[in-house]
Short mmCIF file of C-alpha atoms and ligand atoms in Angstrom, two decimals:
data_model
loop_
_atom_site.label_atom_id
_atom_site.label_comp_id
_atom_site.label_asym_id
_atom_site.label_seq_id
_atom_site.Cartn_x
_atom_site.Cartn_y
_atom_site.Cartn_z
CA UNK A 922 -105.48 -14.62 -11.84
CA UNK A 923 -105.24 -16.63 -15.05
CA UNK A 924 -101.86 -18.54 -16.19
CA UNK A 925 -100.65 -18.43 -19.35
CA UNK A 926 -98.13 -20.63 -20.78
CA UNK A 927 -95.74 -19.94 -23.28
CA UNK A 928 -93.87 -21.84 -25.31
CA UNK A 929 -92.05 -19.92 -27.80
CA UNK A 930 -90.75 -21.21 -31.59
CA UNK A 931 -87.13 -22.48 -30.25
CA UNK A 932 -88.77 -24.94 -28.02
CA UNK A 933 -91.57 -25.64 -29.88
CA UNK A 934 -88.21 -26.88 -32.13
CA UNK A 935 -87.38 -28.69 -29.40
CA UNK A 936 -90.03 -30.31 -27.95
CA UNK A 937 -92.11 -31.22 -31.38
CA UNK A 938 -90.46 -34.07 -33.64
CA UNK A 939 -91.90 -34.93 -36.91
CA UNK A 940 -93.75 -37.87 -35.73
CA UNK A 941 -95.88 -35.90 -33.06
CA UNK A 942 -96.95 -33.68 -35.59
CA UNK A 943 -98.24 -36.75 -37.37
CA UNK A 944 -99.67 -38.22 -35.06
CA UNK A 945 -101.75 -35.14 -33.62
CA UNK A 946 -102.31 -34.23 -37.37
CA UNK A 947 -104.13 -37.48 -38.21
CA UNK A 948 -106.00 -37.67 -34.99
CA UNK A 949 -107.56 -33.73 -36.14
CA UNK A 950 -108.12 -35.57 -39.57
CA UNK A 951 -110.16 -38.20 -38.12
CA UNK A 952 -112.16 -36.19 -35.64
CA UNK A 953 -113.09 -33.75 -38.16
CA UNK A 954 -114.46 -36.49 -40.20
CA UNK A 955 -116.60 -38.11 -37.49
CA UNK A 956 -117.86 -34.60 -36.66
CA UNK A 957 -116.51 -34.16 -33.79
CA UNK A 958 -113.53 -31.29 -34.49
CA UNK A 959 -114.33 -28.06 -36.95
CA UNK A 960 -112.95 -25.10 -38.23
CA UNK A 961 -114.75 -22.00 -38.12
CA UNK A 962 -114.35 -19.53 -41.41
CA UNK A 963 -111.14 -18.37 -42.13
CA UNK A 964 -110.31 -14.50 -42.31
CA UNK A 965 -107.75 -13.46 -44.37
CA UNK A 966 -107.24 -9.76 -45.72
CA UNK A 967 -104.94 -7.49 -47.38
CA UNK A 968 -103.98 -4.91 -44.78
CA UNK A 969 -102.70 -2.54 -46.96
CA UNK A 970 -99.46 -1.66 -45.10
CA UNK A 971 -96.22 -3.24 -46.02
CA UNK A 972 -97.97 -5.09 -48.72
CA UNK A 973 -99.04 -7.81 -45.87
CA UNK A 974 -101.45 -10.20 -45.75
CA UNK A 975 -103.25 -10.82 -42.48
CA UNK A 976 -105.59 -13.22 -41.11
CA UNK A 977 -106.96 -15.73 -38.34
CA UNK A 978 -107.65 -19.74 -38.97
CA UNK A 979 -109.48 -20.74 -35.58
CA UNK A 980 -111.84 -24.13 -34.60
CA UNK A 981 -112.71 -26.26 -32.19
CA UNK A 982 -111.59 -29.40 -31.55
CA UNK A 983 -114.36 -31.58 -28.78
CA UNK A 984 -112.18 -35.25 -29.04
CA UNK A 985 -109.04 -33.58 -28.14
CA UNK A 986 -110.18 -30.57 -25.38
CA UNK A 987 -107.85 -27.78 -28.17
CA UNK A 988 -109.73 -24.80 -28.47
CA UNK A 989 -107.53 -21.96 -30.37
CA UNK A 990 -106.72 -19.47 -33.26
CA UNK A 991 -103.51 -19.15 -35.05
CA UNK A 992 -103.14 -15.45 -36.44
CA UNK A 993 -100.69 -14.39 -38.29
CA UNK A 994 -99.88 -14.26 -42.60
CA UNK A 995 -97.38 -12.85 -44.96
CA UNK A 996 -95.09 -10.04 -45.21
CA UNK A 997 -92.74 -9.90 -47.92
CA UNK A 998 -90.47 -7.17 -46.56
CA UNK A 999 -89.72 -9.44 -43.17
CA UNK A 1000 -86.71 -11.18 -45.77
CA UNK A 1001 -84.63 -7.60 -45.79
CA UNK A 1002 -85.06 -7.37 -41.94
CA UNK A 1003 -83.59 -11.06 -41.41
CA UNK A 1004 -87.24 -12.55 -40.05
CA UNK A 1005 -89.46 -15.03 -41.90
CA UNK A 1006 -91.86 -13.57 -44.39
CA UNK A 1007 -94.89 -15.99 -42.95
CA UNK A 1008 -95.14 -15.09 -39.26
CA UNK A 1009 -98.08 -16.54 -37.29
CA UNK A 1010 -98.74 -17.22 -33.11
CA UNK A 1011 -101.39 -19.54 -31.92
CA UNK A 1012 -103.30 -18.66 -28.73
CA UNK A 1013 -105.27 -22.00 -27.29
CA UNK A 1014 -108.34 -21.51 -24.63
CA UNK A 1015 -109.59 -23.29 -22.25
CA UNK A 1016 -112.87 -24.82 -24.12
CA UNK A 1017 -114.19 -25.05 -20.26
CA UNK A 1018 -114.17 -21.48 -19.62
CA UNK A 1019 -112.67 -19.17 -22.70
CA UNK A 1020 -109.43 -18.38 -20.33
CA UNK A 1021 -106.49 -18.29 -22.43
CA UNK A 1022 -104.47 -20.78 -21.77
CA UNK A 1023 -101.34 -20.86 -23.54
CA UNK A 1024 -99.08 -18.60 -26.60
CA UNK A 1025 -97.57 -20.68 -29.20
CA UNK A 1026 -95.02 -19.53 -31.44
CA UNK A 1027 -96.58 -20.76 -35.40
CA UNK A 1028 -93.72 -20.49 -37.36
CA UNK A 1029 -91.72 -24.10 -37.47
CA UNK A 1030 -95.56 -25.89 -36.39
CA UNK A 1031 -96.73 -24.33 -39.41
CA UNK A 1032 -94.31 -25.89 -41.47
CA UNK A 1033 -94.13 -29.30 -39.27
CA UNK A 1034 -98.39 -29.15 -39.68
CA UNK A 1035 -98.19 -29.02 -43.35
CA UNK A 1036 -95.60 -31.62 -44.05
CA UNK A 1037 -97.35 -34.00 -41.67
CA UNK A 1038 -100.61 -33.39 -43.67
CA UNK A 1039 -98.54 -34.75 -46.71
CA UNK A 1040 -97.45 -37.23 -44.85
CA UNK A 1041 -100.65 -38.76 -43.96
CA UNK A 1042 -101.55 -38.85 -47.27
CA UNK A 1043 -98.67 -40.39 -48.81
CA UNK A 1044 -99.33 -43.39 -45.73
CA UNK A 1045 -102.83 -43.77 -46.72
CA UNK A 1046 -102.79 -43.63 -50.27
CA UNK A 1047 -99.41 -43.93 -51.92
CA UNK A 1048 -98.52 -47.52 -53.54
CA UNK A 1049 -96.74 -49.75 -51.13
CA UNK A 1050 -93.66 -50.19 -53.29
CA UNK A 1051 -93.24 -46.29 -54.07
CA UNK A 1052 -89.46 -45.88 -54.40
CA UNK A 1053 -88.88 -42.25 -56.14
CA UNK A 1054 -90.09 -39.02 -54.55
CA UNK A 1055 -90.58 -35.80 -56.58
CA UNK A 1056 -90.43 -33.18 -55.51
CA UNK A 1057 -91.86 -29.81 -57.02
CA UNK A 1058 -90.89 -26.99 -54.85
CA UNK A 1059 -87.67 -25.69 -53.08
CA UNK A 1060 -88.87 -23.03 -50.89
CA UNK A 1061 -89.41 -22.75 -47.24
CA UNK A 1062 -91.90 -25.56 -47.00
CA UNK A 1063 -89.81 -27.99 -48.83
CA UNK A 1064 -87.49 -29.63 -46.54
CA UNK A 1065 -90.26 -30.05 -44.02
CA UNK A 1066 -91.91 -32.11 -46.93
CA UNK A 1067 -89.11 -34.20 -48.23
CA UNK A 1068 -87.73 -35.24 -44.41
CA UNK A 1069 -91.86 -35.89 -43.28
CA UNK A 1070 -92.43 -38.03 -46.72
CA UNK A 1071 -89.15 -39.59 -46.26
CA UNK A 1072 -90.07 -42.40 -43.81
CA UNK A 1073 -93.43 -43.15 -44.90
CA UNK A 1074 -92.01 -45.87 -47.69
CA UNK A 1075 -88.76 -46.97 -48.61
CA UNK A 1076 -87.89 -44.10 -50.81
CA UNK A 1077 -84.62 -44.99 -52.42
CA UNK A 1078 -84.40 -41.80 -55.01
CA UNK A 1079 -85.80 -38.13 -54.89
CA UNK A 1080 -86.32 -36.10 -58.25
CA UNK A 1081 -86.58 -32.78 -58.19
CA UNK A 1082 -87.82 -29.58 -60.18
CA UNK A 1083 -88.20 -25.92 -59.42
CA UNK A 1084 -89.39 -22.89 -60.99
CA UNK A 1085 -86.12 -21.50 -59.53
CA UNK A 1086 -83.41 -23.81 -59.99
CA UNK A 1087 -80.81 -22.40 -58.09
CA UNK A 1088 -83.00 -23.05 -54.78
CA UNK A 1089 -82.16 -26.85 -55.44
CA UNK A 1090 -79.45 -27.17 -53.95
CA UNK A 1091 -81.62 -26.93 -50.14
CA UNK A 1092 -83.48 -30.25 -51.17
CA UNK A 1093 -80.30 -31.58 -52.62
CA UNK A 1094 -78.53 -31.23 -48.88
CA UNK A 1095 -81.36 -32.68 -47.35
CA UNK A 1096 -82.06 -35.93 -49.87
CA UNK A 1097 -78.20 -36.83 -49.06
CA UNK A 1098 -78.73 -36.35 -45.27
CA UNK A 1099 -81.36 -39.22 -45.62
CA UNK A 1100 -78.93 -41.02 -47.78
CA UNK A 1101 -81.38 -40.62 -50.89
CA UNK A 1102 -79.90 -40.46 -54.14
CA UNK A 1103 -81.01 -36.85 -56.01
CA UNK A 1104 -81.85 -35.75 -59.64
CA UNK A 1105 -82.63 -32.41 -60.64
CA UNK A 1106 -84.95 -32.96 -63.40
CA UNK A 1107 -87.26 -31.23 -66.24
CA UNK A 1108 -91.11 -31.61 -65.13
CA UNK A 1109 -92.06 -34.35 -68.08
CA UNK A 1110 -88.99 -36.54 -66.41
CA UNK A 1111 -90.44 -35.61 -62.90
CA UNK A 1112 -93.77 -37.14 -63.90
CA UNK A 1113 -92.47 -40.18 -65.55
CA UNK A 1114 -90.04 -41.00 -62.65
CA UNK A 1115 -92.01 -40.41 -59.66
CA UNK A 1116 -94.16 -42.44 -57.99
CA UNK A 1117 -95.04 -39.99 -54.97
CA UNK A 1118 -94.98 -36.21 -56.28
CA UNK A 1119 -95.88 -33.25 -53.42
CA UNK A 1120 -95.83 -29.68 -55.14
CA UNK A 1121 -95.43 -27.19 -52.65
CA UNK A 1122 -94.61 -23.86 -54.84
CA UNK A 1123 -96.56 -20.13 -54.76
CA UNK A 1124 -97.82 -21.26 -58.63
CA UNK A 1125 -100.87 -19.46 -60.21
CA UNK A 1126 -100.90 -21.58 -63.57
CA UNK A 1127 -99.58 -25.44 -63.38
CA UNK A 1128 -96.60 -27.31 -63.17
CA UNK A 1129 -96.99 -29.98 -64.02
CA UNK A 1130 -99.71 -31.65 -67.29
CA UNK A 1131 -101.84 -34.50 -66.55
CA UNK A 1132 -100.55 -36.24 -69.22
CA UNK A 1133 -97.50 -36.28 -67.52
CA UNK A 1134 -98.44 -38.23 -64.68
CA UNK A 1135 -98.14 -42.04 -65.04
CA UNK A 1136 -100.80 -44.29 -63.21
CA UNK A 1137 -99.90 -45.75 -59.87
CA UNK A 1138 -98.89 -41.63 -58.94
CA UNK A 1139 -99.96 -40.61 -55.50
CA UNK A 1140 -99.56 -36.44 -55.42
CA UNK A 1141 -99.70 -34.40 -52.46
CA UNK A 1142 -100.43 -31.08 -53.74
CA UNK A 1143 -99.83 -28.24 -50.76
CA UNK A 1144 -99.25 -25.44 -52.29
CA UNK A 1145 -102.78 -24.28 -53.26
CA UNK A 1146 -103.90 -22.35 -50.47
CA UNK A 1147 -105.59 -19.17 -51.48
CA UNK A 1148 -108.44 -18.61 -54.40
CA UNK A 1149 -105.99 -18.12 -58.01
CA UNK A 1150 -103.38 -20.38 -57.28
CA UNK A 1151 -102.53 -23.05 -58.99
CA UNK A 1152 -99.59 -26.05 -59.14
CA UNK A 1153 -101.43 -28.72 -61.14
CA UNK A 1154 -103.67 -29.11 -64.84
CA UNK A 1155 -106.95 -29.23 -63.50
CA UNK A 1156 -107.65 -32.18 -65.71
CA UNK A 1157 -105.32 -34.11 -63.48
CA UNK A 1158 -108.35 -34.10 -61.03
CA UNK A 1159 -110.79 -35.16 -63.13
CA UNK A 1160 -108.30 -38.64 -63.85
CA UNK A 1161 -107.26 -38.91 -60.61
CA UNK A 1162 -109.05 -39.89 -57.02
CA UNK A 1163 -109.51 -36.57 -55.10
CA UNK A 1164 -108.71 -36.38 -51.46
CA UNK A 1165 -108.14 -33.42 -49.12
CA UNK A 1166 -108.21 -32.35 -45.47
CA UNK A 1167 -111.33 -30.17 -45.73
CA UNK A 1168 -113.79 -30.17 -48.67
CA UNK A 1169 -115.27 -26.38 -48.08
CA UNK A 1170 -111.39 -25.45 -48.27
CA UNK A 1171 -110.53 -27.76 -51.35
CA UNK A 1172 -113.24 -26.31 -53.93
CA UNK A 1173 -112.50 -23.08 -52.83
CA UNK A 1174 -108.98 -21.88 -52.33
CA UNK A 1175 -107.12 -25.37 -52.66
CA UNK A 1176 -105.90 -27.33 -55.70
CA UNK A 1177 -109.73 -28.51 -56.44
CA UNK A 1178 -111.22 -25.18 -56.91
CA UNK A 1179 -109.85 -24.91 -60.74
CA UNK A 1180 -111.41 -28.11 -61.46
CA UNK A 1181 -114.61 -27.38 -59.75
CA UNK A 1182 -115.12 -24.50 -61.53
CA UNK A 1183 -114.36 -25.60 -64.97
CA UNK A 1184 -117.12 -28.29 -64.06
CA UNK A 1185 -114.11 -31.19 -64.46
CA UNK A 1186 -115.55 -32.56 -60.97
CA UNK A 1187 -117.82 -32.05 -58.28
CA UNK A 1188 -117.59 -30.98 -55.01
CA UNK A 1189 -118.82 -34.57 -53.54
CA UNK A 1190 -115.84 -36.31 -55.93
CA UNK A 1191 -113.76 -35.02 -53.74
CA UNK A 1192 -113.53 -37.45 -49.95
CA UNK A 1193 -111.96 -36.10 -47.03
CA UNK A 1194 -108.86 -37.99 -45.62
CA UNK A 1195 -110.14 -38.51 -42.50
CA UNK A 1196 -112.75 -41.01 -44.04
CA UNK A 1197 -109.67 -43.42 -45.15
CA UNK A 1198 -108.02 -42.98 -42.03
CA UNK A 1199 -111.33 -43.79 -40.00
CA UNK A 1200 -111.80 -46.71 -42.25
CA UNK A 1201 -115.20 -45.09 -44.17
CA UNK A 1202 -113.56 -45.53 -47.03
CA UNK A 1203 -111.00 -47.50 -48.93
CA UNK A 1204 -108.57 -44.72 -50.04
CA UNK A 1205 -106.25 -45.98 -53.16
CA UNK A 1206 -108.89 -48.30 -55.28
CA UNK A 1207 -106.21 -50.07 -57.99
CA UNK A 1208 -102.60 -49.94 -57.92
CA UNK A 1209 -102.52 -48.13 -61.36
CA UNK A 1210 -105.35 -45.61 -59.70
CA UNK A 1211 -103.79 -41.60 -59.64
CA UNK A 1212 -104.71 -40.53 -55.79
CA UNK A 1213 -103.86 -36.69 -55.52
CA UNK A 1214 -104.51 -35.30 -51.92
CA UNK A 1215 -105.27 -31.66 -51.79
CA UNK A 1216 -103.79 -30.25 -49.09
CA UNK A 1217 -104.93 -26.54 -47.77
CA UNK A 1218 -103.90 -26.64 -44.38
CA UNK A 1219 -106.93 -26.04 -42.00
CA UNK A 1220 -106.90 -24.50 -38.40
CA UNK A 1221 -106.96 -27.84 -36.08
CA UNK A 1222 -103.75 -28.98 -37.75
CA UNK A 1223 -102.51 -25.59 -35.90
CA UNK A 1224 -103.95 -26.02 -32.67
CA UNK A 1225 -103.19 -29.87 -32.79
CA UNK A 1226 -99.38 -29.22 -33.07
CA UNK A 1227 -99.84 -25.96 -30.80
CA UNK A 1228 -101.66 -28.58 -27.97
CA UNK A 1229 -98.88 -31.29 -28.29
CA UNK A 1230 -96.09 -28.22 -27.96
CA UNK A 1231 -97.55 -27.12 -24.77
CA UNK A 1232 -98.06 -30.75 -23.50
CA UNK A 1233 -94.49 -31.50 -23.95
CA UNK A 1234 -92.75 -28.60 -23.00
CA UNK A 1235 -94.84 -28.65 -20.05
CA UNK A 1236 -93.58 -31.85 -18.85
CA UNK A 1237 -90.01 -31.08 -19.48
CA UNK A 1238 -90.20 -27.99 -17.57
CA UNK A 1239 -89.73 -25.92 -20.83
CA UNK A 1240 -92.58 -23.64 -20.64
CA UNK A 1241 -92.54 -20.49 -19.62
CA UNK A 1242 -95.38 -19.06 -17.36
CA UNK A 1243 -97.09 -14.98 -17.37
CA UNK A 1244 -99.95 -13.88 -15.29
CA UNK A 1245 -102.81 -12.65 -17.09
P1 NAD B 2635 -91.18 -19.92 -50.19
O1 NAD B 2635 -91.41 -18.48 -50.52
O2 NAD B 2635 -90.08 -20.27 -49.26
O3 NAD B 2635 -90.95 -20.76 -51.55
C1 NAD B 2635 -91.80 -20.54 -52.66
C2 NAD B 2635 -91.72 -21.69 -53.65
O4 NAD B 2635 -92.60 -21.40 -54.74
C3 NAD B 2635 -90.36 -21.88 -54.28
O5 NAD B 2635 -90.24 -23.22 -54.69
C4 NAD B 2635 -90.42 -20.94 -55.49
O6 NAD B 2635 -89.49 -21.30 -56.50
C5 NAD B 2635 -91.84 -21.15 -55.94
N1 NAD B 2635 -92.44 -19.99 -56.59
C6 NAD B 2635 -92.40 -18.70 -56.20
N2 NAD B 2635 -93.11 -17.93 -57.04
C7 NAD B 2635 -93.61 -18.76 -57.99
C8 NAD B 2635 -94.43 -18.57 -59.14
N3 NAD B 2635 -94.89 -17.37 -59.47
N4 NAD B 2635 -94.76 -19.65 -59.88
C9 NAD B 2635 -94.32 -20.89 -59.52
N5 NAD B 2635 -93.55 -21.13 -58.44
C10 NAD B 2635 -93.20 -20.08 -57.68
O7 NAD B 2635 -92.57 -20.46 -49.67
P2 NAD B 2635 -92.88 -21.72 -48.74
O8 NAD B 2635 -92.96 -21.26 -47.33
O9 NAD B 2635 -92.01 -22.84 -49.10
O10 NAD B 2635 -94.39 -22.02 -49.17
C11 NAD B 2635 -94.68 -22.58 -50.45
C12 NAD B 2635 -96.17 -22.52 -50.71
O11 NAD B 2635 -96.84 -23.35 -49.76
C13 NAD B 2635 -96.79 -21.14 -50.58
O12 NAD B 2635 -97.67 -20.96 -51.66
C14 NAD B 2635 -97.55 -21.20 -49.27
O13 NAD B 2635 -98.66 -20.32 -49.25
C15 NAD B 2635 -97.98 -22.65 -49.26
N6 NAD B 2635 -98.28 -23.19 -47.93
C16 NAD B 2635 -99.33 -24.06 -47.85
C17 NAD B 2635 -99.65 -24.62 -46.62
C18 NAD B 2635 -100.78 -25.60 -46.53
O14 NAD B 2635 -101.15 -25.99 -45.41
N7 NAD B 2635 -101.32 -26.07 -47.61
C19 NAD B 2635 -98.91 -24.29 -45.48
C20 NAD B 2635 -97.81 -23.44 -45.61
C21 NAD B 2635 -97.50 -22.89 -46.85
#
């Protein structure tokens, strides 16, 4: 008999706190840079029923023992029935022997995963004395970004824009929680405010113009996670210092692809974080450098978050148990 343990999205809630999802986030970083974690190709299709998309993002992590897919996608019809449009589960295995070994609800990791991924960046490459966040994007994602930037410098100010302005008011709640002071702003004053930007929006064109952007600028762009879309002007890559979690990903369905193709930059401009963060390379070059980190979201930041969930809600006694 083979024991499963489940750990389902209200204690995942629980149990996971912004900080363990950097921590286990930056750690996957790093081992996928020294070769020792990967992610296998991602499948992702249109099903063709209830206009959903549908898909698996699986890998292997040897440092950390995770083994794992998450599957799950999109379906835009979940907002009429009360449940999240994005709906994943992760299922980890023992690497030892291919048993599964525990269910993870994906929903809140997801978002916790991808605002930690931000996160990392803005502590490895953002300008010590950042003080104003922007903030491009109101949806889902965006609280998750704004409270995981938050402590990584002494923000004092968030500006925000989005293509839907009456979704402000989320990000608004949220900046006064953390006793920031908030601006609603046009893009152009975005730009020439901000000193960290993340864009986290469904965009197919861009947001925001390079010439908008004033030096010093770290962006975390995580929106860009499927071939078409689009937050930023490509040309912004070619000015700026390109980082991402996973190069494959970047130049094809992240931020960098649009750059990439328009021959702007190459595939090898662009350095993975995990280099900065195992000291391979020096991340941020001159204060008045632009560093933009182009963040796809890979696998292992799944089944990193998924493995941390099951380790603590195993030792509180939170997880449940099914015989498989
Ligand atoms: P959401 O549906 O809750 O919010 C969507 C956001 O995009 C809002 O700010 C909305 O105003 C804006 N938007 C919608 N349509 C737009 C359009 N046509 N042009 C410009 N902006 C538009 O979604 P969410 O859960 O907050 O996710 C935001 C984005 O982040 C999505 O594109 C999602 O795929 C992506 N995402 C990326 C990762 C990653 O790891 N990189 C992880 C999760 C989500």
């Amino acid at each position: 008999m083979n024991e499963v343990l489940i750990v389902g999205e209200d204690i995942c809630q629980q149990v996971v706190g912004q900080a363990d999802a950097f921590a286990a986030v930056e750690a996957v970083f790093a081992a996928m840079h020294r070769g020792e974690a990967r992610n296998f190709p991602v499948v992702r299709e249109a099903l063709g029923h209830a206009e959903a998309l549908y898909g698996f993002k699986s890998g292997f992590d040897r440092a950390g023992h995770v083994l794992g897919v998450k599957s799950g996608g999109y379906w835009p019809g979940n907002i009429e029935r009360g449940l999240t449009n994005h709906q994943s589960t992760v299922f980890l295995f023992d690497p030892d022997t291919g048993q599964l070994s525990a269910l993870v609800g994906g929903n809140y990791l997801t978002a916790v995963r991808t605002a930690a991924s931000s996160a990392v960046s803005i502590a490895y490459l953002a300008r010590k004395d950042a003080r104003v966040l922007g903030m491009v994007g109101a949806g889902h994602q965006s609280t998750f970004q704004l409270r995981a930037a938050a402590v990584q410098r002494a923000f004092e100010k968030v500006v925000a824009w989005n293509p839907h302005p009456e979704m402000l008011p989320r990000l608004a709640a949220v900046a006064e929680e953390l006793g920031l002071e908030f601006e609603a702003v046009s893009p152009q004053e975005l730009g020439a405010q901000a000193d960290v930007i993340i864009t986290i929006t469904s965009a197919f064109e861009p947001l925001l113009q390079a010439d908008w952007i004033r030096p010093g600028t770290h962006l975390a762009c995580m929106g860009t996670d499927t071939k078409g879309k689009m937050e930023v002007d490509p040309a912004l890559l070619a000015k700026a210092t390109v980082f991402t979690d996973e190069v494959a990903q970047s130049v094809t369905i992240g931020e960098a692809q649009h750059a990439v193709a328009q021959g702007l930059i190459r595939a090898d401009d662009v350095t993975p974080i995990g280099a900065v963060i195992n000291g391979n390379h020096p991340g941020r070059g001159k204060d008045a450098d632009i560093t933009l980190f182009d963040g796809t979201g890979v696998g292992l930041q799944d089944l990193a978050v998924a493995s941390v969930a099951v380790q603590l809600a195993s030792q509180r006694g939170l997880a449940g148990r099914a015989a498989l």
